[in-house]
Structure formats: structure tokens, C-alpha cells
mmCIF file of C-alpha atoms and ligand atoms in Angstrom:
data_model
loop_
_atom_site.group_PDB
_atom_site.id
_atom_site.type_symbol
_atom_site.label_atom_id
_atom_site.label_comp_id
_atom_site.label_asym_id
_atom_site.label_seq_id
_atom_site.Cartn_x
_atom_site.Cartn_y
_atom_site.Cartn_z
ATOM 1 C CA MET A 19 81.861 124.566 46.578
ATOM 2 C CA SER A 20 84.940 124.873 44.389
ATOM 3 C CA VAL A 21 84.482 125.434 40.646
ATOM 4 C CA ILE A 22 87.082 122.704 40.299
ATOM 5 C CA ASN A 23 86.212 119.358 41.792
ATOM 6 C CA LYS A 24 88.751 116.986 40.276
ATOM 7 C CA CYS A 25 92.430 116.735 41.094
ATOM 8 C CA LEU A 26 94.771 114.702 38.914
ATOM 9 C CA PHE A 27 97.778 112.976 40.466
ATOM 10 C CA PRO A 28 100.322 111.886 37.844
ATOM 11 C CA VAL A 29 102.105 109.261 39.925
ATOM 12 C CA ALA A 30 103.265 106.705 37.397
ATOM 13 C CA GLY A 31 106.976 107.679 37.327
ATOM 14 C CA TYR A 32 109.664 105.237 38.411
ATOM 15 C CA GLY A 33 111.162 107.478 41.132
ATOM 16 C CA THR A 34 114.663 106.384 40.194
ATOM 17 C CA ARG A 35 116.308 108.884 42.528
ATOM 18 C CA PHE A 36 115.012 106.802 45.428
ATOM 19 C CA LEU A 37 116.253 103.425 44.247
ATOM 20 C CA PRO A 38 116.556 100.876 45.670
ATOM 21 C CA ALA A 39 113.543 101.750 47.893
ATOM 22 C CA THR A 40 111.352 102.549 44.882
ATOM 23 C CA LYS A 41 111.992 99.174 43.298
ATOM 24 C CA ALA A 42 109.071 97.869 45.362
ATOM 25 C CA ILE A 43 107.524 100.969 47.013
ATOM 26 C CA PRO A 44 106.017 103.813 44.982
ATOM 27 C CA LYS A 45 107.851 107.083 45.642
ATOM 28 C CA GLU A 46 104.492 108.591 46.615
ATOM 29 C CA MET A 47 104.161 106.042 49.430
ATOM 30 C CA LEU A 48 107.395 107.130 51.134
ATOM 31 C CA PRO A 49 106.405 108.732 54.429
ATOM 32 C CA ILE A 50 107.243 112.093 55.948
ATOM 33 C CA LEU A 51 107.028 110.932 59.557
ATOM 34 C CA THR A 52 104.228 108.350 59.345
ATOM 35 C CA LYS A 53 102.139 109.733 56.496
ATOM 36 C CA PRO A 54 102.902 108.979 52.843
ATOM 37 C CA LEU A 55 103.470 111.825 50.403
ATOM 38 C CA ILE A 56 100.332 110.930 48.464
ATOM 39 C CA GLN A 57 98.186 111.569 51.518
ATOM 40 C CA TYR A 58 99.577 115.071 52.030
ATOM 41 C CA GLY A 59 98.677 115.756 48.394
ATOM 42 C CA VAL A 60 95.147 114.398 48.765
ATOM 43 C CA GLU A 61 94.623 116.463 51.932
ATOM 44 C CA GLU A 62 95.711 119.596 50.072
ATOM 45 C CA ALA A 63 93.226 118.833 47.276
ATOM 46 C CA ILE A 64 90.430 118.262 49.809
ATOM 47 C CA SER A 65 91.294 121.562 51.490
ATOM 48 C CA ALA A 66 90.794 123.268 48.108
ATOM 49 C CA GLY A 67 87.302 121.779 47.793
ATOM 50 C CA MET A 68 88.063 118.864 45.498
ATOM 51 C CA THR A 69 86.039 115.683 45.744
ATOM 52 C CA THR A 70 87.495 113.404 43.052
ATOM 53 C CA MET A 71 91.108 112.243 43.211
ATOM 54 C CA ALA A 72 92.103 110.982 39.765
ATOM 55 C CA MET A 73 95.280 108.892 39.891
ATOM 56 C CA VAL A 74 97.443 108.178 36.861
ATOM 57 C CA THR A 75 99.368 105.166 38.087
ATOM 58 C CA SER A 76 101.222 102.226 36.570
ATOM 59 C CA LYS A 77 101.057 98.486 36.993
ATOM 60 C CA TYR A 78 103.827 98.759 39.605
ATOM 61 C CA LYS A 79 101.898 101.120 41.849
ATOM 62 C CA GLN A 80 99.110 98.988 43.259
ATOM 63 C CA ALA A 81 100.173 100.090 46.762
ATOM 64 C CA ILE A 82 98.638 103.530 46.152
ATOM 65 C CA LYS A 83 95.220 102.017 45.423
ATOM 66 C CA ASN A 84 95.537 99.639 48.379
ATOM 67 C CA TYR A 85 96.366 102.576 50.626
ATOM 68 C CA PHE A 86 93.035 104.285 50.011
ATOM 69 C CA GLU A 87 91.001 101.111 50.507
ATOM 70 C CA PRO A 88 89.929 99.697 53.869
ATOM 71 C CA HIS A 89 92.235 97.194 55.605
ATOM 72 C CA THR A 90 89.837 95.291 57.836
ATOM 73 C CA ASP A 91 92.478 93.096 59.496
ATOM 74 C CA ILE A 92 94.554 96.046 60.698
ATOM 75 C CA GLU A 93 91.385 97.929 61.697
ATOM 76 C CA ALA A 94 90.375 94.951 63.834
ATOM 77 C CA SER A 95 93.816 94.639 65.413
ATOM 78 C CA ILE A 96 93.976 98.276 66.602
ATOM 79 C CA LYS A 97 90.311 98.661 67.534
ATOM 80 C CA GLY A 98 89.903 99.685 71.172
ATOM 81 C CA THR A 99 93.642 100.365 71.595
ATOM 82 C CA VAL A 100 95.535 103.673 71.800
ATOM 83 C CA LYS A 101 96.387 103.209 68.122
ATOM 84 C CA ALA A 102 92.742 103.164 67.053
ATOM 85 C CA SER A 103 92.861 106.712 65.648
ATOM 86 C CA LEU A 104 95.982 106.199 63.530
ATOM 87 C CA LEU A 105 93.960 105.330 60.436
ATOM 88 C CA ASP A 106 91.466 108.158 60.896
ATOM 89 C CA GLU A 107 93.097 110.555 58.439
ATOM 90 C CA VAL A 108 93.356 108.100 55.576
ATOM 91 C CA ASN A 109 89.893 106.673 56.250
ATOM 92 C CA HIS A 110 88.475 110.176 56.308
ATOM 93 C CA ALA A 111 90.008 110.928 52.891
ATOM 94 C CA SER A 112 88.702 107.632 51.468
ATOM 95 C CA GLU A 113 85.193 108.274 52.744
ATOM 96 C CA GLN A 114 85.074 111.903 51.695
ATOM 97 C CA CYS A 115 86.279 111.544 48.111
ATOM 98 C CA ASP A 116 85.967 109.388 45.033
ATOM 99 C CA PHE A 117 89.213 107.803 43.911
ATOM 100 C CA THR A 118 89.562 106.944 40.239
ATOM 101 C CA TYR A 119 92.506 105.255 38.541
ATOM 102 C CA ILE A 120 94.021 104.803 35.111
ATOM 103 C CA GLU A 121 97.342 103.231 34.153
ATOM 104 C CA GLN A 122 99.993 104.951 32.063
ATOM 105 C CA GLN A 123 101.433 102.151 29.949
ATOM 106 C CA GLN A 124 104.726 103.822 29.011
ATOM 107 C CA MET A 125 106.651 106.474 30.929
ATOM 108 C CA LEU A 126 106.558 109.126 28.222
ATOM 109 C CA GLY A 127 106.731 112.170 30.482
ATOM 110 C CA LEU A 128 104.522 114.357 32.658
ATOM 111 C CA GLY A 129 102.610 115.775 29.682
ATOM 112 C CA HIS A 130 101.820 112.239 28.525
ATOM 113 C CA ALA A 131 100.775 111.241 32.053
ATOM 114 C CA ILE A 132 98.375 114.190 32.229
ATOM 115 C CA TYR A 133 96.974 113.314 28.805
ATOM 116 C CA THR A 134 96.505 109.716 29.992
ATOM 117 C CA GLY A 135 94.242 111.087 32.722
ATOM 118 C CA LYS A 136 91.828 112.635 30.204
ATOM 119 C CA PRO A 137 89.148 109.895 30.569
ATOM 120 C CA LEU A 138 89.093 110.520 34.335
ATOM 121 C CA ILE A 139 88.691 114.285 33.933
ATOM 122 C CA GLY A 140 86.401 114.862 30.959
ATOM 123 C CA ASN A 141 85.667 118.338 29.665
ATOM 124 C CA GLN A 142 86.216 120.464 32.765
ATOM 125 C CA PRO A 143 88.981 122.456 34.446
ATOM 126 C CA PHE A 144 91.021 120.415 36.906
ATOM 127 C CA ALA A 145 93.906 120.666 39.334
ATOM 128 C CA VAL A 146 97.168 118.732 39.179
ATOM 129 C CA ILE A 147 99.290 117.863 42.197
ATOM 130 C CA LEU A 148 102.720 116.260 41.991
ATOM 131 C CA PRO A 149 102.858 114.814 45.505
ATOM 132 C CA ASP A 150 106.648 114.787 45.652
ATOM 133 C CA ASP A 151 106.429 118.587 45.884
ATOM 134 C CA LEU A 152 105.178 118.843 49.445
ATOM 135 C CA CYS A 153 103.759 122.272 50.266
ATOM 136 C CA THR A 154 103.008 123.661 53.702
ATOM 137 C CA ASN A 155 101.753 126.944 55.068
ATOM 138 C CA SER A 156 99.783 128.390 57.900
ATOM 139 C CA GLY A 157 96.942 129.912 55.865
ATOM 140 C CA ASP A 158 95.228 128.731 52.684
ATOM 141 C CA SER A 159 96.849 125.723 51.013
ATOM 142 C CA VAL A 160 98.709 126.416 47.763
ATOM 143 C CA LEU A 161 95.928 124.805 45.739
ATOM 144 C CA THR A 162 93.300 126.885 47.527
ATOM 145 C CA GLN A 163 95.256 130.043 46.703
ATOM 146 C CA MET A 164 95.422 128.942 43.058
ATOM 147 C CA THR A 165 91.726 128.076 42.888
ATOM 148 C CA LYS A 166 90.863 131.583 44.061
ATOM 149 C CA LEU A 167 93.056 133.072 41.323
ATOM 150 C CA TYR A 168 91.540 130.747 38.730
ATOM 151 C CA GLU A 169 88.048 131.976 39.610
ATOM 152 C CA GLN A 170 89.149 135.445 38.441
ATOM 153 C CA HIS A 171 90.679 134.036 35.212
ATOM 154 C CA PRO A 172 88.527 131.081 34.166
ATOM 155 C CA ASP A 173 89.974 130.933 30.614
ATOM 156 C CA CYS A 174 93.535 130.519 31.892
ATOM 157 C CA CYS A 175 95.752 127.755 33.172
ATOM 158 C CA ILE A 176 97.520 128.585 36.440
ATOM 159 C CA VAL A 177 100.997 127.290 37.296
ATOM 160 C CA ALA A 178 102.601 127.662 40.728
ATOM 161 C CA ILE A 179 106.070 129.191 40.724
ATOM 162 C CA GLU A 180 108.816 129.970 43.177
ATOM 163 C CA GLU A 181 112.104 131.815 42.952
ATOM 164 C CA VAL A 182 115.030 129.419 42.894
ATOM 165 C CA PRO A 183 118.775 130.142 42.816
ATOM 166 C CA MET A 184 119.956 130.725 39.222
ATOM 167 C CA THR A 185 122.263 127.714 39.627
ATOM 168 C CA GLN A 186 119.222 125.457 39.973
ATOM 169 C CA VAL A 187 117.043 126.606 37.076
ATOM 170 C CA ASP A 188 118.186 123.636 35.007
ATOM 171 C CA LYS A 189 116.040 121.352 37.188
ATOM 172 C CA TYR A 190 112.774 123.157 36.397
ATOM 173 C CA GLY A 191 110.462 124.632 33.829
ATOM 174 C CA VAL A 192 111.098 128.389 33.964
ATOM 175 C CA ILE A 193 108.680 131.169 32.978
ATOM 176 C CA ASP A 194 109.034 134.550 31.365
ATOM 177 C CA GLY A 195 106.221 137.037 31.918
ATOM 178 C CA GLU A 196 104.940 140.305 33.335
ATOM 179 C CA LEU A 197 103.125 140.969 36.582
ATOM 180 C CA LEU A 198 99.387 141.348 36.122
ATOM 181 C CA ASP A 199 98.113 144.896 36.735
ATOM 182 C CA GLY A 200 97.899 145.592 40.451
ATOM 183 C CA SER A 201 99.401 142.225 41.439
ATOM 184 C CA ASN A 202 102.710 141.446 43.092
ATOM 185 C CA ASN A 203 102.496 137.674 42.748
ATOM 186 C CA ALA A 204 100.665 136.760 39.507
ATOM 187 C CA TYR A 205 102.341 136.943 36.107
ATOM 188 C CA ARG A 206 100.928 136.721 32.596
ATOM 189 C CA VAL A 207 103.265 134.163 31.040
ATOM 190 C CA ASN A 208 104.796 134.962 27.635
ATOM 191 C CA SER A 209 106.988 131.913 27.313
ATOM 192 C CA MET A 210 108.339 128.942 29.208
ATOM 193 C CA VAL A 211 111.453 126.884 28.860
ATOM 194 C CA GLU A 212 112.077 123.421 30.251
ATOM 195 C CA LYS A 213 115.310 122.912 32.226
ATOM 196 C CA PRO A 214 117.296 125.833 30.735
ATOM 197 C CA SER A 215 120.960 126.396 31.476
ATOM 198 C CA PRO A 216 121.459 129.414 33.775
ATOM 199 C CA GLU A 217 122.743 131.403 30.761
ATOM 200 C CA ASP A 218 119.572 130.705 28.755
ATOM 201 C CA ALA A 219 117.034 131.077 31.560
ATOM 202 C CA PRO A 220 114.753 134.132 31.108
ATOM 203 C CA THR A 221 114.133 134.358 34.898
ATOM 204 C CA ASN A 222 114.625 132.304 38.039
ATOM 205 C CA LEU A 223 110.864 131.771 38.420
ATOM 206 C CA ALA A 224 110.539 127.996 38.466
ATOM 207 C CA ILE A 225 107.356 125.970 38.021
ATOM 208 C CA ILE A 226 106.584 123.591 40.885
ATOM 209 C CA GLY A 227 104.174 120.685 41.070
ATOM 210 C CA ARG A 228 100.826 122.471 41.285
ATOM 211 C CA TYR A 229 98.716 123.362 38.262
ATOM 212 C CA ILE A 230 95.177 124.299 37.393
ATOM 213 C CA LEU A 231 94.506 123.339 33.793
ATOM 214 C CA THR A 232 91.614 124.042 31.471
ATOM 215 C CA PRO A 233 90.410 121.093 29.368
ATOM 216 C CA GLU A 234 91.891 122.865 26.334
ATOM 217 C CA ILE A 235 95.213 121.401 27.469
ATOM 218 C CA PHE A 236 94.224 117.920 26.260
ATOM 219 C CA GLY A 237 93.882 119.031 22.625
ATOM 220 C CA VAL A 238 97.195 120.851 22.876
ATOM 221 C CA LEU A 239 98.955 117.829 24.427
ATOM 222 C CA GLU A 240 97.644 115.667 21.591
ATOM 223 C CA ASN A 241 99.593 117.874 19.189
ATOM 224 C CA THR A 242 102.709 118.396 21.313
ATOM 225 C CA ALA A 243 105.776 116.676 19.924
ATOM 226 C CA PRO A 244 108.040 114.660 22.241
ATOM 227 C CA ASP A 245 111.292 116.329 23.316
ATOM 228 C CA LYS A 246 114.773 114.999 22.519
ATOM 229 C CA ASN A 247 114.370 112.331 25.213
ATOM 230 C CA GLY A 248 111.079 111.127 23.745
ATOM 231 C CA GLU A 249 109.024 112.689 26.585
ATOM 232 C CA ILE A 250 105.968 114.888 26.161
ATOM 233 C CA GLN A 251 106.468 117.902 28.398
ATOM 234 C CA ILE A 252 103.587 119.771 30.005
ATOM 235 C CA THR A 253 105.787 122.888 29.754
ATOM 236 C CA ASP A 254 105.756 122.635 25.946
ATOM 237 C CA ALA A 255 101.971 122.305 25.854
ATOM 238 C CA LEU A 256 101.573 125.237 28.233
ATOM 239 C CA THR A 257 103.900 127.307 26.049
ATOM 240 C CA THR A 258 101.362 126.972 23.228
ATOM 241 C CA LEU A 259 98.632 128.335 25.503
ATOM 242 C CA ALA A 260 100.952 131.018 26.923
ATOM 243 C CA LYS A 261 101.404 132.407 23.399
ATOM 244 C CA GLN A 262 97.622 132.943 23.382
ATOM 245 C CA GLY A 263 97.808 134.761 26.744
ATOM 246 C CA LYS A 264 96.146 131.869 28.548
ATOM 247 C CA VAL A 265 98.692 131.001 31.236
ATOM 248 C CA ILE A 266 99.172 132.746 34.576
ATOM 249 C CA ALA A 267 102.059 131.966 36.902
ATOM 250 C CA TYR A 268 101.383 132.399 40.597
ATOM 251 C CA LYS A 269 104.042 132.961 43.241
ATOM 252 C CA PHE A 270 102.409 131.110 46.106
ATOM 253 C CA GLN A 271 102.607 131.750 49.827
ATOM 254 C CA GLY A 272 104.076 128.884 51.783
ATOM 255 C CA GLU A 273 107.010 126.543 51.717
ATOM 256 C CA ARG A 274 107.752 123.756 49.261
ATOM 257 C CA PHE A 275 109.931 120.721 49.863
ATOM 258 C CA ASP A 276 111.247 118.841 46.842
ATOM 259 C CA CYS A 277 110.629 115.362 48.224
ATOM 260 C CA GLY A 278 111.502 113.850 44.845
ATOM 261 C CA SER A 279 115.141 114.442 45.805
ATOM 262 C CA VAL A 280 116.855 112.821 48.779
ATOM 263 C CA LYS A 281 117.984 116.196 50.149
ATOM 264 C CA GLY A 282 114.501 117.745 49.969
ATOM 265 C CA PHE A 283 112.977 114.628 51.489
ATOM 266 C CA VAL A 284 115.335 114.807 54.467
ATOM 267 C CA GLN A 285 114.688 118.554 54.860
ATOM 268 C CA ALA A 286 110.931 117.917 54.892
ATOM 269 C CA THR A 287 111.334 115.125 57.429
ATOM 270 C CA ASN A 288 113.366 117.394 59.713
ATOM 271 C CA ALA A 289 110.957 120.313 59.381
ATOM 272 C CA PHE A 290 107.905 118.132 60.093
ATOM 273 C CA ALA A 291 109.642 116.339 62.968
ATOM 274 C CA LYS A 292 110.498 119.685 64.594
ATOM 275 C CA ALA A 293 106.989 121.057 64.003
ATOM 276 C CA GLU A 294 105.436 117.944 65.573
ATOM 277 C CA GLY A 295 107.880 117.909 68.477
ATOM 278 C CA VAL A 296 109.334 114.531 67.475
ATOM 279 C CA ILE A 297 112.912 115.874 67.705
HETATM 280 P P1 UTP B 313 109.693 113.127 38.123
HETATM 281 O O1 UTP B 313 110.690 113.048 37.056
HETATM 282 O O2 UTP B 313 109.940 114.048 39.253
HETATM 283 O O3 UTP B 313 109.413 111.724 38.786
HETATM 284 O O4 UTP B 313 108.276 113.398 37.489
HETATM 285 P P2 UTP B 313 110.039 110.323 38.520
HETATM 286 O O5 UTP B 313 110.325 110.111 37.079
HETATM 287 O O6 UTP B 313 109.093 109.363 39.151
HETATM 288 O O7 UTP B 313 111.338 110.377 39.426
HETATM 289 P P3 UTP B 313 112.901 110.212 39.101
HETATM 290 O O8 UTP B 313 113.294 111.479 38.409
HETATM 291 O O9 UTP B 313 113.072 108.971 38.267
HETATM 292 O O10 UTP B 313 113.515 110.081 40.461
HETATM 293 C C1 UTP B 313 107.357 114.333 38.028
HETATM 294 C C2 UTP B 313 106.008 113.677 38.291
HETATM 295 O O11 UTP B 313 105.470 113.174 37.060
HETATM 296 C C3 UTP B 313 105.111 111.828 37.191
HETATM 297 C C4 UTP B 313 105.963 111.281 38.333
HETATM 298 O O12 UTP B 313 105.312 110.156 38.934
HETATM 299 C C5 UTP B 313 106.051 112.487 39.249
HETATM 300 O O13 UTP B 313 104.896 112.587 40.084
HETATM 301 N N1 UTP B 313 105.358 111.149 35.901
HETATM 302 C C6 UTP B 313 106.508 111.405 35.219
HETATM 303 C C7 UTP B 313 104.422 110.270 35.401
HETATM 304 O O14 UTP B 313 103.365 110.022 36.023
HETATM 305 N N2 UTP B 313 104.683 109.665 34.210
HETATM 306 C C8 UTP B 313 105.800 109.904 33.493
HETATM 307 O O15 UTP B 313 105.958 109.325 32.392
HETATM 308 C C9 UTP B 313 106.750 110.786 34.018
#
């Protein structure tokens, strides 16, 4: 069993890059082929041994909760037909895990969303998945890879990173650090900067939407000031812990699609359609 059994999904954001669709449909419910992004995220968490899916939602995102609950009318209508298995994956996830929910009342940033999830997590290490970063690979899932690293560094937070073109660093949190002894993919983080200009970026190692956080993060978030846009950034809170040597950045194996952007969403759709033989 994993030492981490809860995964937090901060999914309260408005998803404005996908308007008008996201006026009525949560971004996380947009499908890659037939499966919504949130389900890919939940499956990754299950693959890493997690049993509680803790959702930070908003009053506009009831569809996410509905999705993980039984729909007896549809079940009845497809029973005994060739479509009978189409709900198996979501039903399996619902049966296998506990789903817990809390609403973020104001969109005050990812750090604030994670802090809002504190009552669902309690005093234990936990994973965070941003489902609009869709990760795929042939071996261990990204979260499984991170859980294994965490087991060797139980006092540290782990952030997933990937190299991005220097021209794109201003879309990400970027780390500065040194490779751990004997490692070619794990860095001890010295500092982090949120959305730097290419001139100011210390590296092109960008943080993507997978984290393992120790409960210490909640106390730090409580004391993290909002940025110039009034948002509480998880990067700022992690910077505080990085200064104490408590953050490791992990260059994961696999591929990530930025499904929070239209381009990344289309790329993911094409890649999955080719892999499944749809096109
Ligand atoms: P994003 O900025 O990528 O998502 O936040 P967004 O705000 O929903 O999308 P755009 O930029 O308007 O198109 C990263 C993640 O943090 C969550 C989002 O739901 C997303 O999963 N988030 C962000 C919250 O839960 N609450 C917030 O206040 C902000």
C-alpha cells in the first residue's frame, strides 16, 4: 500500500481559455476521446495506490460530482447491449475509491485552492493532480514515480518538472536547483519563480501539475501573501520550504499534454486517437 492515500484535485478554476464551452461544462469534464480529463487524473491516482480522491470544486462544478455517482437510468438503458461496458471504467473508480468534496468560494489561486482542501486531507502527506495536465507513459504513471521518490525523502515535497523551450517559461513556475547525488532526474530545489520572463528565468525546468506535498504546506500557505493579482501561489509557498531544503523537483518519464490550452487539448486528442486506432 502507498504511504500516501489521498489525492487532491484542485478543480475549481473557471477554465476561461475554453469559453464558451466552460460556461456550462467544467474544463475537467471535457473529454479526450470519450473520457473526461478528470477520469484520467483519478486513474493515475489509483495507479499510484491512492484510495481517497479529494476534490476542491466550486458551486458551478456539480457535473464532476454527478460524474462519479451512479446514473441508474443510463445503466438500465444500456444493460444487455453492446454499450453495457462503457460505464465500467468510471463505475470501477467510484467503487474503488472514496470521493470527498469541498467548495472553494473565491478563485484566489492554486495555493488557495490547495489550502481550501485542508479539511479533506488532515495531517498527512498527499498528492495533487491538476487534471488538465494529462500525463501518459508506458511504465509507471508519473504519480507512481513520484511516490517512489517521496518514500526516499519523506520530509520533502516533490514537484514534477519538464524541460520547456525558454520562450515558454513565462507560462510556468520554474525551479533552480542542483541534481541530487547520484541522480540524473531529481533536483534539490534552491528557489522557484512563478511565470518569469525568459531573461529572468534561472532554468527552463518548468513545474507541471503533479505534486506530493507534506502537511507542512498548509501552515506555510496560511502565511503566504497573495501576489500582485491577488492570488495565492503554491510556488511561493513551496519557495519557503525550498529555502529549508525541503523541496525536490523530479524530471518524470512520460509525456505531458497541456489540456488547459486549446493547442495541447487538440494534440492530446490526436495522440490518443492514433494510439486507439480511431484515426
Ligand atoms: P489554471 O489557471 O490552469 O486553470 O489553474 P483555470 O483558471 O481553470 O483556467 P484558465 O486559465 O481560466 O483557462 C490550474 C489549476 O488550478 C485550479 C484550476 O481548476 C486548475 O485545475 N484552480 C485555479 C483552482 O482550483 N482554484 C483557483 O482559484 C485557481
